[in-house]
Short mmCIF file of C-alpha atoms in Angstrom, two decimals:
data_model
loop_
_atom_site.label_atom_id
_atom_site.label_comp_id
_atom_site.label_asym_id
_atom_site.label_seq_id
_atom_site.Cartn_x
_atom_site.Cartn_y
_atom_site.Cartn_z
CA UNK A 186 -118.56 -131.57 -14.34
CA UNK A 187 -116.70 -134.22 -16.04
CA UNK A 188 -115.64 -135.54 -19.33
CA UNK A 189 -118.93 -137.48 -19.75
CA UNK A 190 -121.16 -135.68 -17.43
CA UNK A 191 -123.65 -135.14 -19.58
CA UNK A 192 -126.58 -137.37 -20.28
CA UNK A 193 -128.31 -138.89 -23.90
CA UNK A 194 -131.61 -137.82 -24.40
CA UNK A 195 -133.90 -139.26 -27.01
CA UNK A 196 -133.35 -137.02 -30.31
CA UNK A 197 -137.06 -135.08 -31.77
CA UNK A 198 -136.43 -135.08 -35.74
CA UNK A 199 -138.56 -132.43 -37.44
CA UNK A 200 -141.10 -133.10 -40.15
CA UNK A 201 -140.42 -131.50 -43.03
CA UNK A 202 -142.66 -131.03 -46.02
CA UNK A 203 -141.73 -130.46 -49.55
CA UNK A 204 -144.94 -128.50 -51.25
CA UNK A 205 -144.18 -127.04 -54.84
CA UNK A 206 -140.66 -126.43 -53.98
CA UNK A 207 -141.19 -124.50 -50.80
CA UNK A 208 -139.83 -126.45 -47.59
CA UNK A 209 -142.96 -126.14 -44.69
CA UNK A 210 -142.11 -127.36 -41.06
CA UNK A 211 -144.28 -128.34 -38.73
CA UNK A 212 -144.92 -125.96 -35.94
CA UNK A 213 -143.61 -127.08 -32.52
CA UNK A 214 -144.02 -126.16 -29.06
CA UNK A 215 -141.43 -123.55 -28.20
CA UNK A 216 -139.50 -124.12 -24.68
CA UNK A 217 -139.20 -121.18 -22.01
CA UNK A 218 -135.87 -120.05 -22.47
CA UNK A 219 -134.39 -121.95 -24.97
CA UNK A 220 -134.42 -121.04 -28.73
CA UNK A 221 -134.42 -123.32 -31.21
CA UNK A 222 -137.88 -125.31 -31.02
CA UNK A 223 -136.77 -128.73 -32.08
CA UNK A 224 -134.10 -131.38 -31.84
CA UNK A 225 -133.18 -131.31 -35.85
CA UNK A 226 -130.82 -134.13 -36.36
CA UNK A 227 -127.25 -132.86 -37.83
CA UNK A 228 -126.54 -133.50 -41.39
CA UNK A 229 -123.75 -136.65 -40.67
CA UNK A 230 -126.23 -138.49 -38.43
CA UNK A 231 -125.99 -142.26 -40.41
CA UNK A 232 -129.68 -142.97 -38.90
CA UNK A 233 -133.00 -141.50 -39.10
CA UNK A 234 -135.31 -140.37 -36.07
CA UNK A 235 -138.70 -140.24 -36.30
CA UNK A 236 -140.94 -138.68 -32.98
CA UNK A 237 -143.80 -141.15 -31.72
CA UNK A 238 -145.81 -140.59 -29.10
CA UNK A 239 -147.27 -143.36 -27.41
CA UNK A 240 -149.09 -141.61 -24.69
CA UNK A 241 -146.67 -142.96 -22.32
CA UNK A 242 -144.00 -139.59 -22.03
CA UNK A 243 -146.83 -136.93 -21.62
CA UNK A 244 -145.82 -136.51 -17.85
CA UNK A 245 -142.36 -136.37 -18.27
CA UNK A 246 -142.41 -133.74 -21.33
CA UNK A 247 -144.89 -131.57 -20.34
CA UNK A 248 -145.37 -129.51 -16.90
CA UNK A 249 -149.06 -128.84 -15.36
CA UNK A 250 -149.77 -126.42 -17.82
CA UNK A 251 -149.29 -128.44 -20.52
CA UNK A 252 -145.61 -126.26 -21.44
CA UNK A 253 -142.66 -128.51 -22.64
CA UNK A 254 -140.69 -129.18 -19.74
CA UNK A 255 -137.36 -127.42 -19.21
CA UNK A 256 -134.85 -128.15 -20.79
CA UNK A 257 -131.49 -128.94 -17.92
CA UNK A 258 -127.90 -127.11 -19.11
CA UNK A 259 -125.34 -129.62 -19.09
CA UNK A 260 -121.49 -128.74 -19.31
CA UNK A 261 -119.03 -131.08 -20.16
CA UNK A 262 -115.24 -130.78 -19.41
CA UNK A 263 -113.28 -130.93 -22.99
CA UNK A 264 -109.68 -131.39 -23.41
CA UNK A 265 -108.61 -129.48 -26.63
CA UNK A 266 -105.85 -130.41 -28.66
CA UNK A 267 -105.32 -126.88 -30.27
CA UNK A 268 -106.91 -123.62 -28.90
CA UNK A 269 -106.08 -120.67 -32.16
CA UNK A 270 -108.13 -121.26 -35.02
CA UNK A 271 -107.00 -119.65 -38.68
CA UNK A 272 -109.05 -118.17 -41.43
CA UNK A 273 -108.64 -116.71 -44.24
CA UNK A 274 -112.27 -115.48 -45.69
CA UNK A 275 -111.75 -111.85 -47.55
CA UNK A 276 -115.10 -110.62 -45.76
CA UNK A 277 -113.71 -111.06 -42.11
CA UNK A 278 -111.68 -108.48 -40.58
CA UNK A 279 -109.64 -110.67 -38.25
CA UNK A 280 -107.78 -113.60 -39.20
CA UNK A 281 -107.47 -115.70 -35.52
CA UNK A 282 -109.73 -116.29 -32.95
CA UNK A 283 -110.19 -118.32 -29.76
CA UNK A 284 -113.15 -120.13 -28.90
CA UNK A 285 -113.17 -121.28 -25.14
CA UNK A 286 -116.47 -122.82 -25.23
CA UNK A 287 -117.95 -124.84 -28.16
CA UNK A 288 -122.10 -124.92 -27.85
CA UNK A 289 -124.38 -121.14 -26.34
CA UNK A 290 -126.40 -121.70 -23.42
CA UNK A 291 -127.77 -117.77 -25.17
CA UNK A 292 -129.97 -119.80 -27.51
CA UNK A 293 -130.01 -117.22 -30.50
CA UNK A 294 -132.18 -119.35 -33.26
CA UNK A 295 -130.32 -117.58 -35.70
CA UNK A 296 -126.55 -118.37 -34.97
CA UNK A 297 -124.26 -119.39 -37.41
CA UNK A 298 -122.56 -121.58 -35.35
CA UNK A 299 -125.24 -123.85 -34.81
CA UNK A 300 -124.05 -126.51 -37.15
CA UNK A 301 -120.71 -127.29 -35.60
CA UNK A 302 -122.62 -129.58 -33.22
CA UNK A 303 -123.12 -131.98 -36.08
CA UNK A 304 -119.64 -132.44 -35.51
CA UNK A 305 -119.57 -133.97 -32.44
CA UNK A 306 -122.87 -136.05 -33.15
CA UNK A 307 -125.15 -133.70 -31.77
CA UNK A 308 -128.40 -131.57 -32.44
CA UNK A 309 -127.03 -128.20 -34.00
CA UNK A 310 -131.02 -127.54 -32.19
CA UNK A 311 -131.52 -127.99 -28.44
CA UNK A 312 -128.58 -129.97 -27.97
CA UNK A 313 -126.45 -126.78 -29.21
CA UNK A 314 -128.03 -124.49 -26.49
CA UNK A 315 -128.00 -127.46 -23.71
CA UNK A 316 -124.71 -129.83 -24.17
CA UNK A 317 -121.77 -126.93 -23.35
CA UNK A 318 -118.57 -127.66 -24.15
CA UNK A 319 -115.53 -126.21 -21.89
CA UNK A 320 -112.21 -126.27 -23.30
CA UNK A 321 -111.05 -125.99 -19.58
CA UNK A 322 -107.20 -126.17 -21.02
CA UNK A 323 -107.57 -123.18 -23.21
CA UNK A 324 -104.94 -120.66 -20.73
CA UNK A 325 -102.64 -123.59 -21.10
CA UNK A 326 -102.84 -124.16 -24.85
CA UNK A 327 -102.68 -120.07 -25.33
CA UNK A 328 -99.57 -119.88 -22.91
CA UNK A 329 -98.01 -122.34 -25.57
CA UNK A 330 -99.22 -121.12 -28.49
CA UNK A 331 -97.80 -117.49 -27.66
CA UNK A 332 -94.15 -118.86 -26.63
CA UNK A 333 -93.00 -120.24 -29.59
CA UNK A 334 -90.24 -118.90 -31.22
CA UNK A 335 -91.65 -118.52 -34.51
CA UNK A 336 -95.19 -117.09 -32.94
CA UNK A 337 -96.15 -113.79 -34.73
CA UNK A 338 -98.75 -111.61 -32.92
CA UNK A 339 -101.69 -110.27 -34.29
CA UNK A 340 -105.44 -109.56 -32.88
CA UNK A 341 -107.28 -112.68 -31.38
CA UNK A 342 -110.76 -112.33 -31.56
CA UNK A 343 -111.84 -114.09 -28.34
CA UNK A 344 -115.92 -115.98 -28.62
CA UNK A 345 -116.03 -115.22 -32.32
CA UNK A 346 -118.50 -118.54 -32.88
CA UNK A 347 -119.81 -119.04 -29.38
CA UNK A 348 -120.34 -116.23 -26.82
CA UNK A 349 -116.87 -116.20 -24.24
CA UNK A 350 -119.38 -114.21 -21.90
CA UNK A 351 -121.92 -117.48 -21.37
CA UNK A 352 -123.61 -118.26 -18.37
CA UNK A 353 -121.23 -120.93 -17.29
CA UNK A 354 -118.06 -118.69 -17.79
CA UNK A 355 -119.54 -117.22 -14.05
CA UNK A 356 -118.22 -120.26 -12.30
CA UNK A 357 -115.09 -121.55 -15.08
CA UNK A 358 -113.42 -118.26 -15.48
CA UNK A 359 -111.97 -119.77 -18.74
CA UNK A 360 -112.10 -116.85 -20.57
CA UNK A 361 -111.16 -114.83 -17.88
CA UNK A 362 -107.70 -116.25 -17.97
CA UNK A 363 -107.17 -116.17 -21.75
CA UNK A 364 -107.49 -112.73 -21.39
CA UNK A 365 -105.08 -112.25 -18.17
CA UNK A 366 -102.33 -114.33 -20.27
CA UNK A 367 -103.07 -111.80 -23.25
CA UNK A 368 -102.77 -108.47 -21.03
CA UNK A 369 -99.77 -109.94 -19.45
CA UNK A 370 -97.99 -110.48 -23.16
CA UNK A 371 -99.20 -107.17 -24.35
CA UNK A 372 -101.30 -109.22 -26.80
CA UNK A 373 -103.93 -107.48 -28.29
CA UNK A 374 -107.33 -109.26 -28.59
CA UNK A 375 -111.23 -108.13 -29.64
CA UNK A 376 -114.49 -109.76 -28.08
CA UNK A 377 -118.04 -109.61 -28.72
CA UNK A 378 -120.68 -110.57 -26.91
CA UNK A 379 -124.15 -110.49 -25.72
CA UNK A 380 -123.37 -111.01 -22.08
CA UNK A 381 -123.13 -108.27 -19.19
CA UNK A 382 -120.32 -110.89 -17.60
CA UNK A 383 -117.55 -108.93 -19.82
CA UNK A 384 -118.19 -106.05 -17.04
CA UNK A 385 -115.81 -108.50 -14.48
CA UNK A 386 -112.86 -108.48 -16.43
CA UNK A 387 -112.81 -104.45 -16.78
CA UNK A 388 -109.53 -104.61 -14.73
CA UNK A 389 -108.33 -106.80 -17.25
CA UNK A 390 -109.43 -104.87 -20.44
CA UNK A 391 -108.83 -101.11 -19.23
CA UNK A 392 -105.60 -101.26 -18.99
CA UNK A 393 -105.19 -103.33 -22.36
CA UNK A 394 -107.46 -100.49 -23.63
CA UNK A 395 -104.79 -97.50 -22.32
CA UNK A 396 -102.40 -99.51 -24.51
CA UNK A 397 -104.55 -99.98 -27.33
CA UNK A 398 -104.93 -103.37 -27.50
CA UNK A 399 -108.06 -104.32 -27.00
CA UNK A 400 -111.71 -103.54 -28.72
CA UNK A 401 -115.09 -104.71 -27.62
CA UNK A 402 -118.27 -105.32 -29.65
CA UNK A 403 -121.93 -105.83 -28.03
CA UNK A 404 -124.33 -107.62 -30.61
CA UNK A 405 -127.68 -105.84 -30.16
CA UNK A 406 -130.33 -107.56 -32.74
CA UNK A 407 -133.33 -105.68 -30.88
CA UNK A 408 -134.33 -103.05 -28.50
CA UNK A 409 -137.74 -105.56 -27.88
CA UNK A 410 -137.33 -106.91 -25.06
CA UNK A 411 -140.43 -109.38 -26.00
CA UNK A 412 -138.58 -110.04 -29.08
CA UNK A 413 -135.40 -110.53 -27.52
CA UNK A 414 -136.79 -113.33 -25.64
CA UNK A 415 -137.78 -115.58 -28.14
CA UNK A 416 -135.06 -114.53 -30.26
CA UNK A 417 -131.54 -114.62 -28.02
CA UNK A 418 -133.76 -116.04 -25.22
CA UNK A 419 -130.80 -116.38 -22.46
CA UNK A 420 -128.74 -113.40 -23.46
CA UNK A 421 -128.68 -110.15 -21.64
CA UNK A 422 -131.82 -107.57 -22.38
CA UNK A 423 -131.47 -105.11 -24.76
CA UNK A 424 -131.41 -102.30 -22.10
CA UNK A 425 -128.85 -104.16 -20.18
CA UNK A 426 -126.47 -104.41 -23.48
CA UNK A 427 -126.98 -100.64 -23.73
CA UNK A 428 -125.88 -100.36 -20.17
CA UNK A 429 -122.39 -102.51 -20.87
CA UNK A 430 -121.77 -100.20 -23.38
CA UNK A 431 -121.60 -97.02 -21.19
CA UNK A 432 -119.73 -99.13 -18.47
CA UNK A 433 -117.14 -100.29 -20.49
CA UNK A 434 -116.94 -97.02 -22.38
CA UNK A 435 -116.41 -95.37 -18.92
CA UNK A 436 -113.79 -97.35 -18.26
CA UNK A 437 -112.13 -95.96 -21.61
CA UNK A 438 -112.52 -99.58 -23.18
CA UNK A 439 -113.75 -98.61 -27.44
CA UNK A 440 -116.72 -99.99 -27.88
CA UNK A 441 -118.25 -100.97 -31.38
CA UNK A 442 -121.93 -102.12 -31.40
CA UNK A 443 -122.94 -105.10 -34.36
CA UNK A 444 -126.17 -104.34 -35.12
CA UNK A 445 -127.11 -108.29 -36.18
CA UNK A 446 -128.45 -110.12 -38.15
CA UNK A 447 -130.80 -108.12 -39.62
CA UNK A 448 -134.30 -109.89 -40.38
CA UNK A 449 -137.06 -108.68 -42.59
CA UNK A 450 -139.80 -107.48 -41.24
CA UNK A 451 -138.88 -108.64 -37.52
CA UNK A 452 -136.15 -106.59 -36.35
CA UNK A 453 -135.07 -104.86 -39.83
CA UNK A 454 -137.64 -102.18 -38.82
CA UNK A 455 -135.38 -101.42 -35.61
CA UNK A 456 -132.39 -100.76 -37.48
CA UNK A 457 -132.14 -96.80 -37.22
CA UNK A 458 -132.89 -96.93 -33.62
CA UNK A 459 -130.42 -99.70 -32.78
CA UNK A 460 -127.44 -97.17 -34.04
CA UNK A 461 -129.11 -94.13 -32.56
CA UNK A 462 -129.63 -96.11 -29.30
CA UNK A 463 -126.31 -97.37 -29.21
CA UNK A 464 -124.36 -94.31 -30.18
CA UNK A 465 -126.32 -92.48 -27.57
CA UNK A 466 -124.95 -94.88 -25.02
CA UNK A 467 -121.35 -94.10 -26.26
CA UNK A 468 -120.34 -96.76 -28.97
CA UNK A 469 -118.18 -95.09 -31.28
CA UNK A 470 -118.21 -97.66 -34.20
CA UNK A 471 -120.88 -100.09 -35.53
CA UNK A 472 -121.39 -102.93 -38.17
CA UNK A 473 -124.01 -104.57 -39.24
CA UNK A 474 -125.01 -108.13 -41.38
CA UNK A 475 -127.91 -109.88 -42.53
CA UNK A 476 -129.26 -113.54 -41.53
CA UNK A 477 -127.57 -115.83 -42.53
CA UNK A 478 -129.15 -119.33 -42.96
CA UNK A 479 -126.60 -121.96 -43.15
CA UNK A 480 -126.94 -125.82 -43.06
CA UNK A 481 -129.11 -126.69 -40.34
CA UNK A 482 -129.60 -123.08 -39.69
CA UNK A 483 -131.92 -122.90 -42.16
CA UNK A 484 -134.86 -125.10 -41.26
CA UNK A 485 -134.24 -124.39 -37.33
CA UNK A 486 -135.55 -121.27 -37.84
CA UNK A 487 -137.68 -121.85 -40.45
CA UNK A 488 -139.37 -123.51 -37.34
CA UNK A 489 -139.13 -121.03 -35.13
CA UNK A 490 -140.87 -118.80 -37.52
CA UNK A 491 -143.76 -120.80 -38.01
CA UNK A 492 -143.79 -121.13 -34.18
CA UNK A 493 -143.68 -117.57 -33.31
CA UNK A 494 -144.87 -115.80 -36.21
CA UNK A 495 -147.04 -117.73 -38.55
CA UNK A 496 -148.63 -114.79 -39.91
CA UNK A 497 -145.20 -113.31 -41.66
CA UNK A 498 -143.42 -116.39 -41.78
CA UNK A 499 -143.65 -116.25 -45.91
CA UNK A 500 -143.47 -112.58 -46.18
CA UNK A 501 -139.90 -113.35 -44.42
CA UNK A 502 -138.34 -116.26 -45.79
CA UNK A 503 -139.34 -114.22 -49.15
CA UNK A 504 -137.44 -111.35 -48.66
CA UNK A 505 -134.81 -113.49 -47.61
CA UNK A 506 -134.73 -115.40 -50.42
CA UNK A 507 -134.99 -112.19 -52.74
CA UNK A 508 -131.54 -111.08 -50.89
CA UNK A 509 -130.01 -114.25 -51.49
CA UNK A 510 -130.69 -114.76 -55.41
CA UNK A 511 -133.75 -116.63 -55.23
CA UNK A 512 -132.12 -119.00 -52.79
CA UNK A 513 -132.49 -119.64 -48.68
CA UNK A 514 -128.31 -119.18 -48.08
CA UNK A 515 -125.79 -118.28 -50.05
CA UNK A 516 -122.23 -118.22 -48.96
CA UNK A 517 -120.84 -116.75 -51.24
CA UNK A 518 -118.25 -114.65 -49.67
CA UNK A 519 -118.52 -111.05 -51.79
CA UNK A 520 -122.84 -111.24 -50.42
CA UNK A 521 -122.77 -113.49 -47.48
CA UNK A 522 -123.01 -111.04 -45.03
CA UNK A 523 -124.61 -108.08 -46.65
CA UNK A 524 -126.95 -110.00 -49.70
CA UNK A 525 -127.66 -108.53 -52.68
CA UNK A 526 -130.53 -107.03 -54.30
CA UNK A 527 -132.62 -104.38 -53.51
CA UNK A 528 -133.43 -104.71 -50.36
CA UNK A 529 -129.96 -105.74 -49.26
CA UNK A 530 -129.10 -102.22 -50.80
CA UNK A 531 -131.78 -100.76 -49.21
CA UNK A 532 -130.36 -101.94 -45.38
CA UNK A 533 -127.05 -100.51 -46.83
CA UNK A 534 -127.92 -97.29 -47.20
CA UNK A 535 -130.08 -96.90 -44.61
CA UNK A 536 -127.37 -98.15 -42.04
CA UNK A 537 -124.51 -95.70 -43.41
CA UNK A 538 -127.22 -92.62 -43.13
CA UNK A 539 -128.29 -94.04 -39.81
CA UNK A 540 -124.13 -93.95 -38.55
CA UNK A 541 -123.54 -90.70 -40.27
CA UNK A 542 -126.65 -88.99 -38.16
CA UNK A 543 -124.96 -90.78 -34.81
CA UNK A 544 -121.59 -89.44 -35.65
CA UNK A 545 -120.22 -93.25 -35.56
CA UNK A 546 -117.87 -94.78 -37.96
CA UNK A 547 -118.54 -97.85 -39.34
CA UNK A 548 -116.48 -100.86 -38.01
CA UNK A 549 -112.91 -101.02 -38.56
CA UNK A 550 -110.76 -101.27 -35.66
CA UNK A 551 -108.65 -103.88 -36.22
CA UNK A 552 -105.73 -102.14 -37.76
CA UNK A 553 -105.71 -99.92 -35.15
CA UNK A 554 -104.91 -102.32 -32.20
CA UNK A 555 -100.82 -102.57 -31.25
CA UNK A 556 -98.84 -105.56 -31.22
CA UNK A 557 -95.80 -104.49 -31.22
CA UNK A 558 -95.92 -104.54 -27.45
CA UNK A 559 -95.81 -108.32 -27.10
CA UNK A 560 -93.60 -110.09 -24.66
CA UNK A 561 -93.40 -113.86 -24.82
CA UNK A 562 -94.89 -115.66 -21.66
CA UNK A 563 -91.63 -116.04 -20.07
CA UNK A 564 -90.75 -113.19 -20.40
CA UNK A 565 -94.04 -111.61 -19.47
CA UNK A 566 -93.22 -113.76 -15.94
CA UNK A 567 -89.77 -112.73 -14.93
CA UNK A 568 -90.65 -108.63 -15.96
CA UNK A 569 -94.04 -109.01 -13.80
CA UNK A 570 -91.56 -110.66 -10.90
CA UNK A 571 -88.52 -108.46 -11.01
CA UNK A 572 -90.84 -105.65 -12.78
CA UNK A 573 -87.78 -105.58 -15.23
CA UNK A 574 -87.55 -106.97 -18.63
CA UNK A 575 -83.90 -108.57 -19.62
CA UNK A 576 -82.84 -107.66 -23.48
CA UNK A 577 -82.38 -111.62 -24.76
#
């Protein structure tokens, strides 16, 4: 891995139809375990791309059976300049997170973060789910960060846009030492994830978790496995997210479970069972949003929906649309994440009757998690060497 490991591959652009206001994609070949179906070109790209095929490429994109050919990972080595990022949106409940890796080799179609790749001249498509980012200083930048003198603590939310728990976290370990430098400090920190990696760094969390700082949340969209798979394609199953749960519960680690997005008509219908499911397995709280479709978002899965399911691609986008105010995305921040309508309603209610019946709460942890533990890193040092903190 190094700071221009990766390689350029030629860009596909969609086609995209306007008919009588309604945007229509074409349908494309889906990859084996990748998500997104095209290459859509981000939104500050100065050229267009157009896809010809001049019989010459067959070999090379397609295997014997005729399958688009897989699609190589590539991780590049990044050297961030900054590590905490701030926010102040009234519908979050956190305020800072850290984001070790920019880019999810998981592949969900629907992820928000999707169009932060247009940033760095990339496909928020394939690219996003193939060209990994490692912010390989991120320990060093945290270590920083937390000893300044006018540092005030307060819950980091670690892989908040981009899973922490990705497959190339096995082998870089970067989150892994984020959160040692937070358990040393008595920081607290939250995570969620899809990933049945965060199971490693129990000796990390448990103890955070006797101290109350720390909270985990597993996303669970489906309990379909088939679904899953064309869905979150490289994330763990659905019965192996139900199984971190009662591991890291076990360990006396809280556990919430985010019950998201919620789709019409695709896994909308799973909603009761997702809570019951996941309460069963010992979450104690839960949350839940609906699909959101921003910026590129939008016609990426627009075109995975025509791929996958042609025959309620409409019947979807509708609904979504009818939560939205007649419009694809709206981000707005009193409806982002819930909509508005009736059917947004609808989801409501049906998720607060579906946590009441588990005996759940619904998601709220935050203000629960202590900071008033915190010891600055050098601090942190000397006490774990002498086992002895001095009073200045």
């Amino acid at each position: 891995m190094g700071k221009s490991s990766y390689r350029k591959v030629p860009l596909q652009i969609t086609q995209v139809l306007e008919t009588e206001g309604e945007t229509l994609s074409k349908v494309f070949d889906a990859r084996k375990g990748r998500g997104a179906v095209s290459n859509l070109q981000g939104r500050y790209e100065t050229q267009q791309r157009v896809g010809f095929d001049d019989g010459w490429g067959k070999a090379d994109e397609a295997d014997e059976d005729g399958e688009p050919s897989a699609l190589r990972t590539i991780v590049t080595e990044e050297i961030a300049k900054s590590i905490l990022s701030r926010n102040k949106s009234p519908d979050l409940p956190f305020s800072v997170s850290l984001n070790p890796y920019r880019g999810c080799e998981h592949g969900c179609v629907y992820c928000f973060a999707r169009p932060t790749h247009a940033y760095l001249g990339l496909s928020p498509g394939l690219d996003f789910e193939s060209r990994i980012f490692a912010k390989t200083n991120a320990p060093e930048l945290l270590l920083k960060e937390l000893a300044k003198l006018s540092y005030v603590p307060e819950t980091i939310t670690v892989g908040i846009n981009t899973d922490a728990y990705q497959p190339c976290e096995r082998e870089l370990q970067i989150t892994r030492r984020v959160l040692q430098i937070l358990g040393d400090c008595g920081h607290p920190a939250a995570l969620i994830t899809k990933s049945s990696l965060i199971e490693r760094d129990i000796d990390i969390l448990a103890p955070m978790a006797r101290r109350k700082q720390v909270i985990a949340a597993v996303t669970i969209a489906t309990l379909d496995p088939a679904l899953a798979r064309k869905l979150e394609p490289r994330a763990a199953a659905p019965a192996r997210r139900l199984r971190v749960i009662r591991t890291l519960v076990e360990a006396g680690i809280p556990v919430s479970v985010s019950v998201a997005p919620m789709i019409p008509f695709l896994n909308e219908p799973e909603l009761e069972s997702i809570v019951a499911a996941a309460a069963e397995a010992g979450a104690s709280r839960a949350g839940y949003t609906v699909l959101r479709l921003p910026w590129e978002v939008n016609p990426l899965f627009q075109q995975w929906l025509q791929t996958h399911f042609p025959e309620r691609a409409n019947r979807v986008m509708n609904r979504i649309r009818e939560m939205r105010g007649g419009k694809d995305n709206d981000s707005d921040f009193a409806t982002r994440m819930r909509g508005e309508g009736v059917w947004a309603d609808l989801i409501r209610q049906r998720f607060e009757k579906a946590v009441q019946r588990s005996s759940m709460r619904e998601r709220g942890w935050f203000d629960t998690l202590d900071a008033s533990q915190f010891i600055a890193p050098a601090r942190a040092a000397k006490a774990s060497r002498s086992g002895q903190l001095d009073l200045f």
